[in-house]
Coordinates of C-alpha atoms and ligand atoms in Angstrom, one line a residue:
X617 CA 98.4 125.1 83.6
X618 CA 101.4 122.7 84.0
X619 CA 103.9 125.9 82.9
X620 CA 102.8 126.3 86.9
X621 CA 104.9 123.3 88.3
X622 CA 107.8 123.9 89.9
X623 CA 110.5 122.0 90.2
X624 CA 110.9 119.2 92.9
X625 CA 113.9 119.0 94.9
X626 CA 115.7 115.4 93.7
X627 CA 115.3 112.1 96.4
X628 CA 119.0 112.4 97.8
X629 CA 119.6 109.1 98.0
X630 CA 118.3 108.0 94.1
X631 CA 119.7 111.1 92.9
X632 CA 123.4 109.1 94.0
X633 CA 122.3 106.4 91.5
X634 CA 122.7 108.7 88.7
X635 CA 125.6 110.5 89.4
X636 CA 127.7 107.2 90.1
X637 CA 126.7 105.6 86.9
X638 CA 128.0 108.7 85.0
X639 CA 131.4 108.8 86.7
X640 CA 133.8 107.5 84.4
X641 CA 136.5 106.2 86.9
X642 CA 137.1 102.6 86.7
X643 CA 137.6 102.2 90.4
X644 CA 134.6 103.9 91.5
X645 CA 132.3 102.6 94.7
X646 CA 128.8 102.9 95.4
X647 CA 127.7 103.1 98.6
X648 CA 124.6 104.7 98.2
X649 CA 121.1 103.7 97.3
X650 CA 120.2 100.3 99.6
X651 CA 120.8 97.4 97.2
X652 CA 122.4 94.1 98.1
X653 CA 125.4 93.5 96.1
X654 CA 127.3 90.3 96.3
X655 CA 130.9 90.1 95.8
X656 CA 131.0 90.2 92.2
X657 CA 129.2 93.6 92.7
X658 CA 125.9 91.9 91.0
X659 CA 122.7 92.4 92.6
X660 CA 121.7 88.2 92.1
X661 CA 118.1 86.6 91.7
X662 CA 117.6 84.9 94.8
X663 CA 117.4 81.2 93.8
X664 CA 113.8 80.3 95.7
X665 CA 112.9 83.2 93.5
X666 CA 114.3 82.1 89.9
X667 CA 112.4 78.7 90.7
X668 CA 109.1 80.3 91.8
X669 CA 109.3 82.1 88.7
X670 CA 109.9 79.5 86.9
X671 CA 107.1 77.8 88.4
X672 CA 104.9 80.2 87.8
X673 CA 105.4 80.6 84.1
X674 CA 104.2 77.0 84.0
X675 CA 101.4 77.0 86.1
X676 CA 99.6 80.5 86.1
X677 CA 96.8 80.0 83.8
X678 CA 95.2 83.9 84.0
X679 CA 96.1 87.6 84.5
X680 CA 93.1 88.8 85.8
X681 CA 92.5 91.0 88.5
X682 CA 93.3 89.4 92.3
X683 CA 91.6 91.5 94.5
X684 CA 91.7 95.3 96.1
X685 CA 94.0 94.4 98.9
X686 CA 95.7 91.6 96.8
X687 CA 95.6 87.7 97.4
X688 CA 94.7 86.7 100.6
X689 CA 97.5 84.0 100.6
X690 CA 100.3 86.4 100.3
X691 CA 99.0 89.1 103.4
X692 CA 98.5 85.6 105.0
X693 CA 101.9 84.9 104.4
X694 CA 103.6 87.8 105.1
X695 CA 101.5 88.5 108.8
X696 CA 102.8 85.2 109.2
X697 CA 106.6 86.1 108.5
X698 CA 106.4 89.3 110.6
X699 CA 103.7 88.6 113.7
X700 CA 104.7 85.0 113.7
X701 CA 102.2 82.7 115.6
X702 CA 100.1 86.0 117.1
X703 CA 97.4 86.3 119.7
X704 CA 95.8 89.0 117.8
X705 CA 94.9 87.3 114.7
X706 CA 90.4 88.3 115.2
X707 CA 92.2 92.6 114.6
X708 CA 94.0 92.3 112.1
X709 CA 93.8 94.0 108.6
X710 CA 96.0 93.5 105.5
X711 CA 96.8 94.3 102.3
X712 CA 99.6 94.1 99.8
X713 CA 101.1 97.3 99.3
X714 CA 103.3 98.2 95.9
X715 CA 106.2 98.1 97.8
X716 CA 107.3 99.0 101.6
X717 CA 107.0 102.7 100.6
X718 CA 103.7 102.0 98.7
X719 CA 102.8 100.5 102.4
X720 CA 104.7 103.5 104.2
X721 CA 102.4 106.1 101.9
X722 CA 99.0 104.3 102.7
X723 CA 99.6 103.7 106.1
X724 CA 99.8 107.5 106.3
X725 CA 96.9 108.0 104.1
X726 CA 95.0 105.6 107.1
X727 CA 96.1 107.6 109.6
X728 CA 94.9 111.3 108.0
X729 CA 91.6 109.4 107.1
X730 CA 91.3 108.3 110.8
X731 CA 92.4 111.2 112.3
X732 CA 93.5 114.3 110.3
X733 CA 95.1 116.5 113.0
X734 CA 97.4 113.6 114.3
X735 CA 100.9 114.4 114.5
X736 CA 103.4 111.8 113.3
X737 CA 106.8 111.9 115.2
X738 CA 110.0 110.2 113.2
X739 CA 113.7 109.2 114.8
X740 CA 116.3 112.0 114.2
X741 CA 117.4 110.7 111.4
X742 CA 115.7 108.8 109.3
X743 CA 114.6 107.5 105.7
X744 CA 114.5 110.9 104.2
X745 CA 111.4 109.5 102.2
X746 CA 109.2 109.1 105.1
X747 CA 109.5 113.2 105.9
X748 CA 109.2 113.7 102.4
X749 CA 106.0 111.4 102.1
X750 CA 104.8 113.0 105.2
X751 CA 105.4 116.5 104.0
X752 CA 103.5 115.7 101.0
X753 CA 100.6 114.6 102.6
X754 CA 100.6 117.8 104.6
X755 CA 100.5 116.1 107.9
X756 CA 102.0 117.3 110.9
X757 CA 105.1 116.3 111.8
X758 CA 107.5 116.0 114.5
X759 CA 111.3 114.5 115.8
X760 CA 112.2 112.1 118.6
X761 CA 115.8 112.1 119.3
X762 CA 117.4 108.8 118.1
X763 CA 121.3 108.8 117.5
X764 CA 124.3 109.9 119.3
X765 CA 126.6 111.0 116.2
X766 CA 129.5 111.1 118.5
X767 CA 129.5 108.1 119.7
X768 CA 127.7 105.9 116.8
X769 CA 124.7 104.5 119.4
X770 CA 121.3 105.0 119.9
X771 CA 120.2 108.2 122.2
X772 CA 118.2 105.9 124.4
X773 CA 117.5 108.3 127.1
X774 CA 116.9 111.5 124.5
X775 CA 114.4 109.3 122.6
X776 CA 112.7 107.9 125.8
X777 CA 112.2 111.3 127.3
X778 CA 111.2 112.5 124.0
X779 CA 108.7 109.6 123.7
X780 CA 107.2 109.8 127.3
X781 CA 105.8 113.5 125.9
X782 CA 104.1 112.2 122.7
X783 CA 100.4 112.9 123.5
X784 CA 97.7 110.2 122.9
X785 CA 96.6 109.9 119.2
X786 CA 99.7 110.6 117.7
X787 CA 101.6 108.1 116.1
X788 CA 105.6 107.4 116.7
X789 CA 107.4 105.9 113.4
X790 CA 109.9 103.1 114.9
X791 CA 112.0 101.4 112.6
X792 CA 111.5 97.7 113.5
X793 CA 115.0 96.6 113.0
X794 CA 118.5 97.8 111.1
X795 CA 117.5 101.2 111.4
X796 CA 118.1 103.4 108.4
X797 CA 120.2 105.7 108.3
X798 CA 122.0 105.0 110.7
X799 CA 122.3 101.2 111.6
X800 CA 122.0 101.5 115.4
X801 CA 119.5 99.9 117.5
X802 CA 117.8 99.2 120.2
X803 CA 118.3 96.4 122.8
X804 CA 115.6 94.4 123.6
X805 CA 115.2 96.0 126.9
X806 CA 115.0 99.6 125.0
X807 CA 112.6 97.7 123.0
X808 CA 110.5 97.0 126.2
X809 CA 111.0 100.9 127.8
X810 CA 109.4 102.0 124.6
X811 CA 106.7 100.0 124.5
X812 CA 105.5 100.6 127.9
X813 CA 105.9 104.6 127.4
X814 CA 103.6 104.1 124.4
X815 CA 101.6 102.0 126.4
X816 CA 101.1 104.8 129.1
X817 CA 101.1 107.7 126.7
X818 CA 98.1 106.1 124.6
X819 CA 100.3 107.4 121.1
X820 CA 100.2 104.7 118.6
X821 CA 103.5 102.7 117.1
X822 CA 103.7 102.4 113.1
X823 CA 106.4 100.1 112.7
X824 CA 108.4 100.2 108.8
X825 CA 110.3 97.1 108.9
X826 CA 112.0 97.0 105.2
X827 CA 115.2 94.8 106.5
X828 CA 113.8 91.7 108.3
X829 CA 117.1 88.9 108.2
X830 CA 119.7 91.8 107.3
X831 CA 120.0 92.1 111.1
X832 CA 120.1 89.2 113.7
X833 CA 117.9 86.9 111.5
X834 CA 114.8 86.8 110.3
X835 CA 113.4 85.8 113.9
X836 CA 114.8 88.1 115.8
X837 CA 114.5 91.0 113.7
X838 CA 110.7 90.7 114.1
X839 CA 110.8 90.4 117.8
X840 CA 110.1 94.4 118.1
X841 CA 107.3 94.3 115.6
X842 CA 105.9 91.3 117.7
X843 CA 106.0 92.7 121.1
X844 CA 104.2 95.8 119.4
X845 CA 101.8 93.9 118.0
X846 CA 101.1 92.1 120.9
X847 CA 101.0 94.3 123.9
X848 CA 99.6 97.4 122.4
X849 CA 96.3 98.0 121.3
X850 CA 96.4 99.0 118.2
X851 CA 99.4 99.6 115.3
X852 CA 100.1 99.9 111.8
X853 CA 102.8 97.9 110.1
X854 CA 104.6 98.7 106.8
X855 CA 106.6 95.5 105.8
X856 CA 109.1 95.4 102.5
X857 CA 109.9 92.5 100.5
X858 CA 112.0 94.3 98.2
X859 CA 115.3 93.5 100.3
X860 CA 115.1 90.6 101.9
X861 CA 113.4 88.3 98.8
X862 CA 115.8 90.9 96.3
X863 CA 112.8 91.5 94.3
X864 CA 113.3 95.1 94.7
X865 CA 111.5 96.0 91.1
X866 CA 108.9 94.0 91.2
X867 CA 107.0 96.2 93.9
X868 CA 106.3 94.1 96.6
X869 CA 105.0 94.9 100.4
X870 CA 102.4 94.7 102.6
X871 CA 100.5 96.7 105.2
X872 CA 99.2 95.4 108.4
X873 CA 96.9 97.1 110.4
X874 CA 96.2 95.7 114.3
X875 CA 93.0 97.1 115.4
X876 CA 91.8 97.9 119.0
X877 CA 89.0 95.4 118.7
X878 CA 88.4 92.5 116.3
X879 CA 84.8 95.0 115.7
X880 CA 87.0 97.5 114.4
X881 CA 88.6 95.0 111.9
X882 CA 86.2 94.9 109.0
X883 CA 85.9 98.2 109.2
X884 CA 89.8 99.1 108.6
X885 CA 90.1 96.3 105.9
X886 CA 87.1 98.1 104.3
X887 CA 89.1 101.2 104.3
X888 CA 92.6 99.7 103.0
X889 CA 90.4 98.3 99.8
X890 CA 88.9 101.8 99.4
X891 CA 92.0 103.7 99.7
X892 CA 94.3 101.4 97.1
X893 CA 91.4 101.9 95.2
X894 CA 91.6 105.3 95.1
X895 CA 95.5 105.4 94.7
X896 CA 96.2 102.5 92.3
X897 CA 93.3 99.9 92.2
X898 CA 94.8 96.7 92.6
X899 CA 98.5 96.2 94.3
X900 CA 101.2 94.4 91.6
X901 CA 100.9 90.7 92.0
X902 CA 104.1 89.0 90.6
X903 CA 106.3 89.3 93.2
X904 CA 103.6 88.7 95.7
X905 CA 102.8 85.5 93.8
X906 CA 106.6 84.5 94.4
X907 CA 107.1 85.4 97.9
X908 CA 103.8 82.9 98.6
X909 CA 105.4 80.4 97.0
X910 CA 108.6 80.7 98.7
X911 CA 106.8 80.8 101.8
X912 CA 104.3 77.9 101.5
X913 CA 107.3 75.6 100.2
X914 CA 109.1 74.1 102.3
X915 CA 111.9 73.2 100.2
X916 CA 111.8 76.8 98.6
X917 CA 111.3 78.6 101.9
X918 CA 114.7 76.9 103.3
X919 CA 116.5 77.9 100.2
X920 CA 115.4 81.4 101.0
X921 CA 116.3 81.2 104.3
X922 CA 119.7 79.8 104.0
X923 CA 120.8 82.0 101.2
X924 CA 119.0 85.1 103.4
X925 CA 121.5 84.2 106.0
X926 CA 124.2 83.9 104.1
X927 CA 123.4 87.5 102.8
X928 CA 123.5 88.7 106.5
X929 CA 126.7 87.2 107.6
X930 CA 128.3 88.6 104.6
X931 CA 127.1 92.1 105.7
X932 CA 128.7 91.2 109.4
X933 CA 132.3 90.2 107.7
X934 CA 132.2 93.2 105.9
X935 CA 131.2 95.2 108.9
X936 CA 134.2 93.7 111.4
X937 CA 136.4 94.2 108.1
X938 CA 135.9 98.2 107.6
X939 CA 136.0 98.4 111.7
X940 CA 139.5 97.0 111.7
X941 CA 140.6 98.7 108.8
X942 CA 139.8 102.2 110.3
X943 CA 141.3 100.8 113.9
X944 CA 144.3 100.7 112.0
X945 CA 144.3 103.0 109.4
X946 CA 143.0 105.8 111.8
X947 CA 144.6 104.7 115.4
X948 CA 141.8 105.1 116.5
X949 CA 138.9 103.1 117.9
X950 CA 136.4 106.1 116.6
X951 CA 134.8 103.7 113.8
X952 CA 134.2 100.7 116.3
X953 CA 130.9 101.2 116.4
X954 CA 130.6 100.2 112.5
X955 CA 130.7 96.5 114.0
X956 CA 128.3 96.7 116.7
X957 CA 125.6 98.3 113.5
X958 CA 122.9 96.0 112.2
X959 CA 121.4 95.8 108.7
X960 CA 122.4 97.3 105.4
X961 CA 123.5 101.3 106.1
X962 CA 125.8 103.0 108.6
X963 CA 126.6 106.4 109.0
X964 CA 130.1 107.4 109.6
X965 CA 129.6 110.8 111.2
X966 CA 131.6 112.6 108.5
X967 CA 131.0 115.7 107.4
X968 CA 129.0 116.8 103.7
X969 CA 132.6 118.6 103.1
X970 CA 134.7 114.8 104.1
X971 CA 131.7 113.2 102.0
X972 CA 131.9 115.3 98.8
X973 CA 136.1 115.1 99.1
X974 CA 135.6 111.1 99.2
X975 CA 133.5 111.6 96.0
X976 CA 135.9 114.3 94.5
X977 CA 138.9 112.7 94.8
X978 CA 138.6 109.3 95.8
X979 CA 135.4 107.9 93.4
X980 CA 133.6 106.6 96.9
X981 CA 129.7 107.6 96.7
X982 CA 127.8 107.7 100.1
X983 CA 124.6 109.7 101.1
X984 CA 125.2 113.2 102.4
X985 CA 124.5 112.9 105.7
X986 CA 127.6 110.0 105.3
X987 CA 125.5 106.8 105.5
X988 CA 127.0 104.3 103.8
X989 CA 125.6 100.9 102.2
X990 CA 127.7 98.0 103.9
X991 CA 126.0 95.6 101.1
X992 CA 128.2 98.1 98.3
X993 CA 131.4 96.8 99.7
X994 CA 133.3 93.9 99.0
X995 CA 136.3 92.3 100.5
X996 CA 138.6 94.2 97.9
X997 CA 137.0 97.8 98.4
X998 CA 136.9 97.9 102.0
X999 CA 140.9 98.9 102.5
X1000 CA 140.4 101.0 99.8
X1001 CA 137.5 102.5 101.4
X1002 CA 139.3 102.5 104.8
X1003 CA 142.2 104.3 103.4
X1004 CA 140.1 106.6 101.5
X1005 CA 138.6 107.9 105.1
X1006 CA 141.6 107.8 106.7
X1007 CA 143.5 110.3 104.0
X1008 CA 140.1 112.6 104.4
X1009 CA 139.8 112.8 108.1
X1010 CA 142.9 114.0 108.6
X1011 CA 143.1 116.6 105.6
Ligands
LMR644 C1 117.4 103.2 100.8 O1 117.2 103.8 101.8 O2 118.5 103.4 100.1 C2 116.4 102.3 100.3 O3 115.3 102.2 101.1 C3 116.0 102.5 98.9 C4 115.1 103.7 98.8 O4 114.1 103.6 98.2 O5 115.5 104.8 99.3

């Protein structure tokens, strides 16, 4: 029986994680999978974190089992982080999720429970996973245009027009901030144009927002989810801590479900305990633990948020940095937009030929498609980098 597999094709982007570690160059780069490096090139322990887990070692008396959709405190905390003070609070649903993809995978599962035959359009590009999860699942699936590759900017009118045709009962994937791949976004009036399509069109918004504070600030980068969650009827909501608490490994998300009608919401909540039990039992529960206490402390919760910020602005130097570079190492203003990007990726709008060259002969690893990871650069690689592009552009 399993002589019958086949093999899978590799995750592009982890598949880069393996290939860079066995490349013996010294002055190799990694730009590829989406971890936060600081200037050293280590990926730190937040300090709320370090403490909470200190804490915890001290005052957790039992591992026994939480609960199906984990402890109430921590989906508590998190709607809190994301919806902010809401009006909706009687509809909604939550549960902690292993991770943002664990919460991408069963917000999915929700939807072909709900409504098998539902089509589930994504931005042209995106995460490669959530086609891949999709495609798994053997939903249907279809593309909204997104991104100008010329220009670096969002394709507002080819996404609205391609929005105002998405029938009722389908669900549009929006990426609620620091859009991956590409790191363009919309304005907050873009924001509004799409929500009142969906409003007209009846199709229903599944936000993944797996960058909150890597954009504009923690506040700001939830604005979109907000006005979602607050204007439509209903919506699903896949939130990651894995980036912005850098607890990546320890599994850590949540998914919120806004129902139609605070009737509907025992109902749904019923369904995300049945389905995690189905698919894993019980969510993990250390890093939730941590991000509650992070959150419920005040003095821990301001650590967080001033070392979050400091994360962000680092990402902003290191964007204006690379933009001059090119300016000057190309003569050109065609990287510009690199500035204007939020969040943790890019793409540069090179070629898989300019990409694999970069790789060949210059040790620089980026994504295919050429997205980079602004959080893999430091002040020392980015003329290196800059150079590197300039030599391959022109080849
Ligand atoms: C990324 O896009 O690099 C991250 O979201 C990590 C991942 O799981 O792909």
């Amino acid at each position: 029986m399993l002589s019958n597999l086949i093999r899978q094709p590799q995750d592009k982007i982890l598949a880069l994680v393996g290939a860079f570690r066995a490349d013996p160059r010294a002055d190799k780069i990694d730009l590829g999978v989406g971890v936060y490096k600081d200037a050293s090139g280590a990926t730190p322990i937040m300090q709320a974190i370090k403490i909470a887990e200190q804490q915890l070692w001290t005052t957790e008396t039992t591992k026994s089992y939480v609960g199906l959709t984990g402890d109430p405190a921590f989906t508590a905390a998190m709607t809190d982080l994301v919806l902010g003070t809401s009006n909706v609070e009687d509809r909604i649903s939550a549960a902690a999720m292993p991770g943002g993809t664990g919460a991408v995978r069963q917000a999915l599962e929700l939807i072909k429970s709900a409504s098998p035959s539902a089509k589930v359009w994504l931005s042209n590009p995106t995460w490669p996973n959530h086609t891949s999860i999709i495609n798994y699942l053997a939903m249907p699936v279809g593309e909204y245009r997104y991104f100008d590759a010329e220009s670096g900017i969002v394709d507002f009118e080819g996404m609205l027009e391609d929005i105002k045709l998405i029938p009722a009962g389908d669900v549009v994937l929006l990426h609620g901030c620091c859009h991956n791949p590409t790191g363009a976004n919309l304005t907050s009036e873009q924001e509004d144009l799409v929500i009142a399509a969906l409003s007209k069109t009846g199709a229903i918004p599944f936000v993944d927002i797996a960058y909150q504070g890597f954009g504009e600030g923690l506040e700001q980068d939830a604005s979109f989810t907000r006005k979602i969650a607050s204007q439509l009827p209903e919506c699903l909501i896949a939130a990651s801590c894995s980036k912005n608490f850098g607890i990546y490994r320890e599994r850590t998300g949540v998914l919120i479900v806004i129902s139609p009608s605070a009737l509907a919401q025992p109902v749904i909540q019923g369904n995300l305990a049945f389905l995690n039990r189905q698919n894993f039992s019980f969510p993990p529960d250390h890093g939730a633990r941590l991000v509650t206490m992070v959150l419920k402390d005040g003095d821990l919760r301001k650590n967080w948020c001033e070392e979050l910020e400091q994360v962000r602005i680092n990402m902003l130097g290191l964007r204006e940095k690379l933009a001059n570079e090119l300016r000057q190492r190309t003569n050109s203003d065609q990287f510009d937009f690199l500035a204007a990007h939020r969040g943790m990726f890019s793409r540069l709008g090179l070629s898989p030929e300019m990409v694999e060259t970069l790789r060949r002969d210059h040790a620089v690893y980026m994504v295919g498609d050429s997205r980079i990871n602004i959080a893999g650069l430091s002040a020392q690689t980015v003329p290196i980098l800059a150079s590197a592009i300039a030599q391959t552009i022109v080849k």
